[in-house]
Short mmCIF file of C-alpha atoms and ligand atoms in Angstrom, two decimals:
data_model
loop_
_atom_site.label_atom_id
_atom_site.label_comp_id
_atom_site.label_asym_id
_atom_site.label_seq_id
_atom_site.Cartn_x
_atom_site.Cartn_y
_atom_site.Cartn_z
CA MET A 170 -171.85 -25.21 -115.75
CA GLN A 171 -174.86 -26.90 -114.24
CA VAL A 172 -174.89 -30.14 -112.26
CA LEU A 173 -177.71 -31.87 -110.45
CA LEU A 174 -177.03 -32.01 -106.71
CA ILE A 175 -178.97 -34.41 -104.55
CA ASN A 176 -178.28 -34.01 -100.85
CA ASN A 177 -180.03 -36.74 -98.91
CA ASP A 178 -178.92 -35.25 -95.61
CA GLY A 179 -181.76 -33.73 -93.60
CA GLY A 180 -184.49 -32.43 -95.87
CA GLY A 181 -183.48 -34.29 -99.00
CA PHE A 182 -182.59 -31.44 -101.33
CA ALA A 183 -182.43 -32.05 -105.07
CA ASP A 184 -181.82 -29.31 -107.60
CA TYR A 185 -179.60 -28.07 -110.38
CA ILE A 186 -176.75 -25.91 -109.14
CA GLU A 187 -174.16 -23.81 -110.89
CA VAL A 188 -170.53 -24.87 -110.36
CA PRO A 189 -167.33 -23.43 -111.86
CA ASP A 190 -165.68 -25.35 -114.68
CA GLY A 191 -163.14 -27.80 -113.33
CA ALA A 192 -164.89 -28.16 -109.97
CA SER A 193 -164.26 -31.51 -108.27
CA VAL A 194 -166.56 -33.72 -106.25
CA GLN A 195 -164.69 -32.59 -103.13
CA ASP A 196 -165.33 -28.91 -103.99
CA VAL A 197 -169.08 -29.43 -104.18
CA PHE A 198 -169.07 -31.58 -101.05
CA THR A 199 -167.16 -28.97 -99.03
CA GLU A 200 -169.38 -26.17 -100.24
CA LYS A 201 -172.64 -27.96 -99.62
CA VAL A 202 -171.93 -30.16 -96.61
CA GLY A 203 -169.13 -28.25 -94.93
CA ASN A 204 -166.32 -29.69 -92.89
CA ARG A 205 -167.93 -32.95 -91.94
CA PRO A 206 -165.83 -36.01 -92.87
CA ALA A 207 -166.57 -37.35 -96.35
CA SER A 208 -166.33 -40.87 -94.89
CA ASP A 209 -169.70 -40.26 -93.19
CA TYR A 210 -171.30 -39.97 -96.63
CA LEU A 211 -171.87 -42.10 -99.65
CA ILE A 212 -170.99 -39.84 -102.56
CA ARG A 213 -171.90 -40.89 -106.08
CA VAL A 214 -171.56 -39.29 -109.47
CA ASN A 215 -174.14 -40.54 -111.95
CA ARG A 216 -174.95 -43.23 -109.37
CA GLN A 217 -171.43 -44.65 -109.61
CA PRO A 218 -168.79 -44.63 -106.85
CA CYS A 219 -166.30 -41.81 -107.47
CA ALA A 220 -162.99 -40.41 -106.26
CA SER A 221 -163.12 -37.15 -104.31
CA GLN A 222 -160.84 -35.49 -106.88
CA GLN A 223 -163.06 -36.48 -109.82
CA ILE A 224 -163.71 -33.42 -112.01
CA LEU A 225 -167.38 -32.81 -112.66
CA GLN A 226 -168.85 -32.57 -116.13
CA GLU A 227 -171.82 -30.53 -117.31
CA GLY A 228 -175.06 -32.31 -116.36
CA ASP A 229 -173.47 -34.69 -113.84
CA ARG A 230 -175.70 -36.01 -111.10
CA ILE A 231 -174.01 -35.89 -107.67
CA SER A 232 -175.73 -37.58 -104.78
CA ILE A 233 -174.63 -37.23 -101.16
CA THR A 234 -176.21 -39.66 -98.70
CA PRO A 235 -175.22 -39.96 -95.04
CA THR A 236 -174.08 -43.47 -94.17
CA LYS A 237 -175.44 -43.13 -90.65
CA ILE A 238 -179.07 -42.03 -90.45
CA GLU A 239 -180.75 -42.39 -87.11
CA GLY A 240 -184.23 -43.83 -86.92
CA ALA A 241 -186.40 -42.66 -84.05
CA CYS A 242 -189.71 -43.88 -82.78
CA MET B 119 -174.14 -57.75 -126.48
CA ASN B 120 -172.45 -56.00 -123.57
CA LYS B 121 -173.45 -56.35 -119.92
CA ASN B 122 -175.08 -52.95 -119.87
CA ARG B 123 -177.38 -53.70 -122.78
CA ALA B 124 -178.31 -57.06 -121.27
CA SER B 125 -179.14 -55.58 -117.85
CA ARG B 126 -181.06 -52.73 -119.48
CA ASN B 127 -183.37 -55.25 -121.10
CA VAL B 128 -184.03 -56.88 -117.74
CA TRP B 129 -184.98 -53.57 -116.12
CA LEU B 130 -186.79 -51.91 -118.99
CA ARG B 131 -190.20 -53.34 -118.18
CA PRO B 132 -190.06 -52.56 -114.43
CA ALA B 133 -188.78 -49.07 -115.28
CA ARG B 134 -191.78 -48.50 -117.59
CA ARG B 135 -194.16 -49.64 -114.83
CA LEU B 136 -192.50 -47.38 -112.28
CA GLN B 137 -192.69 -44.45 -114.63
CA GLN B 138 -196.44 -44.96 -114.94
CA TYR B 139 -196.75 -44.92 -111.16
CA PHE B 140 -194.71 -41.76 -110.75
CA GLU B 141 -196.58 -40.00 -113.54
CA ALA B 142 -199.88 -40.99 -112.02
CA THR B 143 -198.93 -39.65 -108.58
CA ASN B 144 -197.81 -36.47 -110.28
CA THR B 145 -201.25 -35.61 -111.64
CA ASN B 146 -203.46 -37.19 -108.98
CA GLU B 147 -202.68 -34.71 -106.24
CA PRO B 148 -205.56 -32.28 -105.66
CA LEU B 149 -204.71 -28.61 -105.94
CA THR B 150 -205.22 -26.42 -102.89
CA GLU B 151 -208.20 -24.08 -102.68
CA LEU B 152 -207.68 -20.37 -103.28
CA PRO B 153 -208.44 -17.65 -100.66
CA VAL B 154 -211.56 -16.50 -102.56
CA ASP B 155 -213.19 -14.69 -99.60
CA LEU B 156 -210.13 -12.53 -99.05
CA TRP B 157 -210.11 -11.64 -102.74
CA LYS B 158 -213.84 -10.78 -102.74
CA ARG B 159 -213.33 -8.38 -99.85
CA LEU B 160 -210.40 -6.78 -101.66
CA GLU B 161 -212.65 -6.24 -104.69
CA GLN B 162 -215.38 -4.64 -102.54
CA ILE B 163 -213.25 -2.13 -100.64
CA PRO B 164 -212.47 0.31 -103.56
CA HIS B 165 -216.21 0.58 -104.41
CA LEU B 166 -217.09 1.20 -100.77
CA GLN B 167 -214.37 3.80 -100.53
CA GLU B 168 -215.65 5.58 -103.66
CA THR B 169 -219.12 5.72 -102.14
CA ALA B 170 -217.73 7.03 -98.84
CA ILE B 171 -215.88 9.80 -100.63
CA ALA B 172 -218.97 10.69 -102.68
CA TYR B 173 -220.94 11.15 -99.45
CA ASP B 174 -218.04 13.01 -97.86
CA TRP B 175 -217.64 10.36 -95.13
CA LEU B 176 -213.93 11.04 -94.86
CA LEU B 177 -213.31 9.04 -91.66
CA ALA B 178 -214.94 5.97 -93.21
CA ALA B 179 -213.00 6.47 -96.44
CA ASN B 180 -209.77 6.58 -94.45
CA ARG B 181 -210.67 3.47 -92.49
CA LEU B 182 -211.40 1.61 -95.75
CA LYS B 183 -208.05 2.68 -97.14
CA ARG B 184 -206.30 1.19 -94.09
CA GLU B 185 -208.39 -1.95 -94.31
CA PHE B 186 -207.43 -2.33 -97.97
CA ARG B 187 -203.75 -2.32 -97.02
CA SER B 188 -204.24 -4.84 -94.25
CA GLN B 189 -206.33 -7.11 -96.52
CA LEU B 190 -203.56 -6.91 -99.12
CA ASN B 191 -201.14 -8.12 -96.46
CA GLN B 192 -203.42 -11.00 -95.53
CA PHE B 193 -203.85 -11.92 -99.17
CA HIS B 194 -200.10 -11.83 -99.66
CA ASP B 195 -199.57 -14.10 -96.63
CA ALA B 196 -202.24 -16.50 -97.86
CA MET B 197 -200.58 -16.71 -101.28
CA THR B 198 -197.16 -17.33 -99.73
CA LEU B 199 -198.68 -20.10 -97.63
CA LEU B 200 -200.25 -21.61 -100.74
CA CYS B 201 -196.92 -21.55 -102.55
CA ASP B 202 -195.24 -23.29 -99.60
CA GLU B 203 -197.98 -25.87 -99.44
CA PHE B 204 -197.80 -26.47 -103.17
CA ASP B 205 -194.04 -27.00 -103.04
CA ARG B 206 -194.37 -29.25 -100.03
CA LEU B 207 -197.02 -31.40 -101.69
CA GLN B 208 -195.18 -31.48 -104.98
CA PRO B 209 -191.48 -31.31 -104.21
CA ARG B 210 -190.91 -33.01 -107.55
CA GLN B 211 -188.76 -30.48 -109.35
CA ILE B 212 -187.41 -33.52 -111.12
CA THR B 213 -189.86 -36.00 -112.60
CA PRO B 214 -188.09 -39.28 -113.23
CA THR B 215 -187.62 -40.08 -116.88
CA LEU B 216 -187.49 -43.63 -118.13
CA ARG B 217 -183.73 -43.21 -118.38
CA ASP B 218 -183.51 -42.07 -114.73
CA LEU B 219 -185.52 -45.05 -113.55
CA LEU B 220 -183.54 -47.47 -115.66
CA ALA B 221 -180.26 -46.05 -114.31
CA ASP B 222 -181.66 -46.24 -110.75
CA LEU B 223 -182.64 -49.89 -111.18
CA GLU B 224 -179.22 -50.75 -112.58
CA ALA B 225 -177.49 -48.95 -109.72
CA LEU B 226 -179.70 -50.86 -107.26
CA ALA B 227 -178.63 -54.13 -108.87
CA ASP B 228 -175.00 -53.07 -108.28
CA ASP B 229 -175.60 -52.07 -104.65
CA PHE B 230 -177.90 -54.79 -103.39
CA SER B 231 -177.71 -58.54 -103.61
CA ASP B 232 -181.26 -59.28 -104.66
CA VAL B 233 -183.29 -56.73 -106.62
CA LYS B 234 -186.71 -57.93 -107.75
CA PHE B 235 -189.80 -56.49 -109.36
CA ASP B 236 -192.91 -58.60 -108.87
CA SER B 237 -195.16 -57.73 -111.80
CA SER B 238 -198.25 -59.24 -110.18
CA THR B 239 -198.01 -57.39 -106.83
CA HIS B 240 -196.13 -54.40 -108.26
CA VAL B 241 -193.58 -54.60 -105.46
CA LEU B 242 -190.01 -53.55 -106.12
CA SER B 243 -187.70 -55.01 -103.48
CA VAL B 244 -184.03 -55.13 -102.58
CA THR B 245 -182.27 -57.26 -99.98
CA THR B 246 -179.65 -55.88 -97.62
CA GLU B 247 -176.64 -57.77 -96.36
CA PRO B 248 -177.13 -59.42 -92.93
CA ILE B 249 -177.21 -56.55 -90.46
CA THR B 250 -175.54 -56.80 -87.06
CA LEU B 251 -175.82 -53.93 -84.61
CA GLN B 252 -173.85 -53.97 -81.36
CA GLU B 253 -173.26 -57.70 -81.76
CA VAL B 254 -176.97 -58.44 -82.12
CA GLU B 255 -177.45 -60.33 -85.40
CA LEU B 256 -180.66 -59.13 -87.03
CA GLY B 257 -180.22 -60.91 -90.36
CA PRO B 258 -180.82 -59.50 -93.86
CA PHE B 259 -183.84 -57.28 -94.55
CA GLU B 260 -185.98 -57.00 -97.65
CA ILE B 261 -187.02 -53.43 -98.37
CA GLN B 262 -190.25 -53.58 -100.39
CA LEU B 263 -191.57 -50.59 -102.28
CA HIS B 264 -195.29 -51.13 -102.88
CA CYS B 265 -195.72 -49.16 -106.10
CA ARG B 266 -199.52 -49.20 -105.99
CA GLU B 267 -199.37 -47.37 -102.66
CA LEU B 268 -197.34 -44.61 -104.31
CA GLN B 269 -200.49 -43.63 -106.15
CA THR B 270 -202.80 -43.65 -103.15
CA GLY B 271 -200.46 -41.15 -101.50
CA GLN B 272 -199.80 -43.43 -98.53
CA LEU B 273 -197.29 -41.95 -96.12
CA SER B 274 -194.98 -44.94 -96.12
CA PRO B 275 -195.61 -47.04 -99.22
CA TYR B 276 -192.90 -49.49 -98.23
CA ARG B 277 -192.24 -52.33 -95.78
CA VAL B 278 -189.11 -53.59 -94.14
CA VAL B 279 -189.25 -57.37 -93.81
CA ALA B 280 -186.73 -59.37 -91.80
CA LEU B 281 -185.76 -62.39 -93.90
CA GLU B 282 -184.11 -64.27 -91.05
CA PRO B 283 -185.87 -62.59 -88.15
CA ASN B 284 -184.26 -62.39 -84.76
CA PRO B 285 -186.94 -60.29 -83.07
CA SER B 286 -186.62 -58.83 -79.61
CA SER B 287 -187.62 -61.33 -76.90
CA THR B 288 -190.22 -58.99 -75.52
CA ASN B 289 -191.99 -58.15 -78.81
CA ASP B 290 -191.67 -60.39 -81.85
CA GLU B 291 -193.09 -57.63 -84.09
CA VAL B 292 -189.88 -55.69 -83.44
CA THR B 293 -187.31 -57.18 -85.84
CA HIS B 294 -184.90 -54.22 -85.66
CA PRO B 295 -184.57 -51.49 -83.02
CA HIS B 296 -186.30 -49.14 -85.50
CA VAL B 297 -188.70 -51.56 -87.21
CA GLN B 298 -192.02 -52.71 -85.80
CA SER B 299 -194.66 -54.65 -87.75
CA GLU B 300 -192.55 -54.12 -90.91
CA LEU B 301 -192.76 -50.34 -90.55
CA LEU B 302 -189.59 -48.30 -90.21
CA CYS B 303 -189.37 -45.49 -87.71
CA GLU B 304 -187.69 -43.05 -90.05
CA GLY B 305 -186.44 -40.44 -87.56
CA ASP B 306 -183.77 -38.29 -89.19
CA GLY B 307 -184.45 -39.90 -92.57
CA ARG B 308 -188.14 -38.98 -92.72
CA GLN B 309 -187.91 -35.94 -94.97
CA ALA B 310 -185.19 -37.37 -97.20
CA ILE B 311 -187.24 -40.54 -97.76
CA ALA B 312 -190.39 -38.56 -98.54
CA THR B 313 -188.54 -36.31 -100.99
CA ALA B 314 -186.75 -39.21 -102.71
CA LEU B 315 -190.06 -41.02 -103.20
CA ALA B 316 -191.87 -37.86 -104.31
CA GLN B 317 -189.18 -37.23 -106.91
CA GLY B 318 -189.05 -40.84 -108.05
CA ARG B 319 -185.43 -41.24 -106.97
CA ILE B 320 -185.78 -44.91 -106.12
CA HIS B 321 -182.05 -45.63 -105.84
CA ASP B 322 -181.71 -42.87 -103.24
CA PHE B 323 -184.81 -44.14 -101.45
CA PHE B 324 -183.46 -47.69 -101.04
CA VAL B 325 -179.98 -46.46 -100.07
CA ILE B 326 -181.41 -44.12 -97.38
CA VAL B 327 -183.61 -46.88 -95.91
CA ALA B 328 -180.72 -49.37 -95.95
CA ASN B 329 -178.45 -46.83 -94.21
CA LEU B 330 -181.13 -46.28 -91.59
CA LEU B 331 -181.22 -50.04 -90.98
CA ARG B 332 -177.43 -50.05 -90.61
CA THR B 333 -177.56 -47.36 -87.92
CA TYR B 334 -178.67 -47.71 -84.33
CA ASN B 335 -180.03 -44.74 -82.42
CA GLU B 336 -180.00 -45.83 -78.79
CA GLY B 337 -181.91 -42.67 -77.89
CA SER B 338 -185.18 -43.78 -79.46
CA PRO B 339 -185.57 -47.45 -80.36
CA TYR B 340 -188.73 -49.58 -80.21
CA VAL B 341 -186.65 -51.99 -78.16
CA GLY B 342 -183.08 -51.13 -77.19
CA LEU B 343 -180.31 -53.53 -78.22
CA ASP B 344 -179.10 -53.84 -74.62
CA ASP B 345 -182.62 -55.07 -73.89
CA TRP B 346 -182.99 -57.19 -77.04
CA PHE B 347 -182.98 -60.49 -75.22
CA GLY B 348 -185.11 -59.15 -72.35
CA THR B 349 -184.59 -59.60 -68.62
CA LEU B 350 -185.87 -62.55 -66.58
CA CYS B 351 -187.99 -61.71 -63.55
CA ASP B 352 -186.27 -63.32 -60.56
CA ASP B 353 -189.68 -63.98 -59.09
CA CYS B 354 -191.97 -65.44 -61.79
CA GLY B 355 -189.31 -66.21 -64.43
CA ASP B 356 -191.05 -64.23 -67.21
CA LEU B 357 -189.01 -62.41 -69.90
CA ARG B 358 -189.69 -58.71 -69.69
CA SER B 359 -188.31 -55.54 -71.24
CA SER B 360 -186.12 -53.47 -68.95
CA ASP B 361 -188.76 -50.78 -68.44
CA ALA B 362 -191.08 -53.42 -66.97
CA ILE B 363 -188.42 -54.60 -64.55
CA VAL B 364 -187.83 -53.05 -61.14
CA SER B 365 -184.90 -53.64 -58.85
CA CYS B 366 -185.74 -54.87 -55.35
CA GLY B 367 -184.51 -52.33 -52.80
CA GLN B 368 -183.35 -55.14 -50.54
CA CYS B 369 -181.80 -57.97 -52.56
CA VAL B 370 -181.35 -55.89 -55.80
CA GLY B 371 -183.08 -58.71 -57.71
CA ALA B 372 -184.71 -57.96 -61.12
CA ILE B 373 -188.45 -58.16 -60.50
CA CYS B 374 -191.24 -57.60 -63.03
CA GLU B 375 -193.88 -54.97 -62.39
CA ASP B 376 -196.47 -57.70 -61.74
CA CYS B 377 -194.38 -59.30 -59.04
CA ILE B 378 -192.96 -56.24 -57.34
CA ASP B 379 -194.37 -55.26 -53.95
CA ARG B 380 -193.85 -52.34 -51.64
CA CYS B 381 -192.73 -52.21 -48.04
CA ALA B 382 -195.55 -50.88 -45.85
CA GLY B 383 -192.96 -49.07 -43.75
CA CYS B 384 -190.71 -47.18 -46.17
CA ASP B 385 -192.73 -47.68 -49.42
CA GLU B 386 -189.68 -48.98 -51.26
CA ASN B 387 -190.00 -51.42 -54.22
CA THR B 388 -189.27 -54.79 -52.71
CA CYS B 389 -189.70 -58.37 -53.88
CA ARG B 390 -192.07 -60.61 -51.93
CA GLY B 391 -189.19 -62.75 -50.70
CA CYS B 392 -187.65 -59.75 -48.99
CA LEU B 393 -190.85 -58.79 -47.15
CA GLU B 394 -191.95 -60.21 -43.85
CA ALA B 395 -195.37 -59.87 -42.24
CA CYS B 396 -195.46 -57.97 -38.96
CA PRO B 397 -197.24 -60.25 -36.46
CA GLY B 398 -198.89 -57.20 -34.91
CA CYS B 399 -200.71 -55.74 -37.94
CA ASP B 400 -200.03 -58.24 -40.75
CA ASP B 401 -198.43 -55.48 -42.88
CA TYR B 402 -195.50 -56.63 -45.03
CA CYS B 403 -192.27 -54.76 -44.36
CA CYS B 404 -188.65 -54.94 -45.46
CA SER B 405 -185.95 -56.05 -43.05
CA GLY B 406 -184.78 -52.43 -42.74
CA CYS B 407 -188.14 -51.41 -41.33
CA LEU B 408 -188.65 -54.39 -39.03
CA SER B 409 -187.12 -54.43 -35.56
CA ARG B 410 -186.66 -57.40 -33.28
CA CYS B 411 -188.63 -57.71 -30.07
CA VAL B 412 -186.21 -57.74 -27.11
CA ASP B 413 -188.08 -60.62 -25.53
CA CYS B 414 -189.06 -63.10 -28.26
CA ASP B 415 -186.90 -61.84 -31.15
CA THR B 416 -189.96 -61.59 -33.46
CA ALA B 417 -189.59 -58.98 -36.26
CA CYS B 418 -192.09 -56.16 -35.87
CA CYS B 419 -193.02 -53.05 -37.88
CA PRO B 420 -192.17 -49.64 -36.40
CA SER B 421 -195.78 -48.83 -35.56
CA CYS B 422 -196.35 -52.07 -33.72
CA LEU B 423 -193.08 -52.18 -31.78
CA THR B 424 -193.63 -50.54 -28.41
CA ASP B 425 -191.41 -47.99 -26.67
CA SER B 426 -189.98 -50.81 -24.64
CA GLU B 427 -189.03 -52.46 -27.98
CA ARG B 428 -191.42 -55.34 -27.54
CA CYS B 429 -193.86 -56.96 -29.93
CA PRO B 430 -197.55 -56.52 -29.05
CA ASP B 431 -197.71 -60.01 -27.50
CA CYS B 432 -194.63 -59.57 -25.36
CA HIS B 433 -195.76 -56.08 -24.47
CA GLU B 434 -199.07 -57.45 -23.21
CA ALA B 435 -197.38 -60.20 -21.27
CA GLN B 436 -195.06 -57.69 -19.71
CA GLU B 437 -197.99 -55.47 -18.71
CA GLU B 438 -199.73 -58.42 -17.11
CA SER B 439 -196.71 -59.43 -15.17
CA ASN B 440 -196.28 -55.84 -14.02
CA GLU B 441 -199.85 -55.85 -12.72
CA TYR B 442 -199.22 -59.14 -11.04
CA GLU B 443 -196.21 -57.71 -9.31
CA SER B 444 -198.17 -54.70 -8.04
CA PHE B 445 -200.63 -57.15 -6.33
CA PRO B 446 -198.17 -59.60 -4.70
CA THR B 447 -199.31 -63.24 -4.47
CA THR B 448 -198.43 -63.45 -0.79
CA GLU B 449 -199.24 -60.94 1.94
CA PRO B 450 -197.25 -60.66 5.13
CA PRO B 451 -198.56 -63.12 7.83
CA ASN B 452 -201.36 -61.84 10.04
CA PRO B 453 -199.63 -61.02 13.31
CA GLN B 454 -202.76 -62.18 15.27
CA THR B 455 -203.56 -65.45 13.52
CA GLY B 456 -200.16 -66.18 12.12
CA ILE B 457 -202.01 -67.45 9.04
CA THR B 458 -201.05 -66.34 5.57
CA VAL B 459 -203.96 -64.86 3.67
CA GLN B 460 -204.09 -65.72 -0.06
CA SER B 461 -205.00 -62.85 -2.28
CA ASP B 462 -207.69 -63.99 -4.70
CA CYS B 463 -209.12 -61.03 -6.50
CA VAL B 464 -208.38 -57.41 -6.51
CA GLY B 465 -210.13 -55.66 -3.59
CA GLN B 466 -211.31 -58.98 -2.09
CA THR B 467 -209.70 -61.02 0.52
CA ALA B 468 -210.67 -64.56 1.22
CA VAL B 469 -210.96 -65.16 4.91
CA PRO B 470 -210.26 -68.68 6.02
CA ALA B 471 -213.24 -70.43 7.53
ZN1 ZN C 510 -192.46 -61.50 -62.24
ZN1 ZN C 511 -185.72 -58.84 -52.78
ZN1 ZN C 512 -189.08 -50.83 -45.46
ZN1 ZN C 513 -197.14 -53.99 -37.46
ZN1 ZN C 514 -191.93 -60.49 -28.63
#
């Protein structure tokens, strides 16, 4: 099934991706962000706070935003 | 009527306005020019080659064949570049629908205390919680998205305004280590902010900016937090930033760059209080470079202190007394007259009348 993934880390990627049925928020996070701690990110499904085990539905919008983003002058 | 319906009504009008802005930016961007010259040359080459073959100019025909291949490569590269440029200018794979914008506005209202859309200035703003970084209280910030500037393609169509400013002591335009004159130094967030705005993801945009404000990068601030309250110059009492403060090599006092002096002897940064003028040459030196005259105890610079460790005055006096000693004031009595002859001047002897 397709979900919209928005990764606000680095370049700010936003696109529809294919995920297996029954995939959880954690699955997508691990695949796309890797082993970094989820606590360093604000993860939302359809703009709402979610549990890491939440099962994704077709068309869900997942956004991953780092909580710490360093400004630089 | 449930809460959702009620809040939807509140945000419907701003969402419609925003959608107009994002649609307008979508179509206003000029398209890049095509590599027409490269294409023209590519069109020419086969005709030229035909002619060359007709005249039996085989070397020329071969050269044209190679050129055709290399021009194809160049054309290919130019097209790839154009595609990249196009995607970079228009990274909006997702154009925000009215529903997206409405959902974004509602999510903003959940995440921020004060979300406002000013329909006269077309500014959408949210207010952060009071932000404290490394125990420095910076107060809440209003992040303002100036929607009209979205259309003009301005690089940062938003401002970050300190609502209860506690600016750095050395520059009151700096209200946050990464904000100067209401402009945010985006650093690691630059691309994500640009993409969020280009795609009309306003909830993401405000969350990214707020997270930037909640983070301190000590590697590259306008003014560092450890320097937020400035440093007092021990000499003139002015508040200065740490990079305008020098430590005196003698007393280790914090001295501003306007007050700092240098020792004429060792060239070290030294405050005026720690320098003393050498009486010989009037140069100012630190105590480490001055040495005491063995006779009068006056402090002298190394170049003025003589080998006998005397100041110029004492050295002169010593020389004079040495001369005096080599021409004694009394000569032995004349054995004939028994009268002592007083020496008056060098080489002259006064003879009594
Ligand atoms: Zn000073
Ligand atoms: Zn000093
Ligand atoms: Zn010195
Ligand atoms: Zn001297
Ligand atoms: Zn002396």
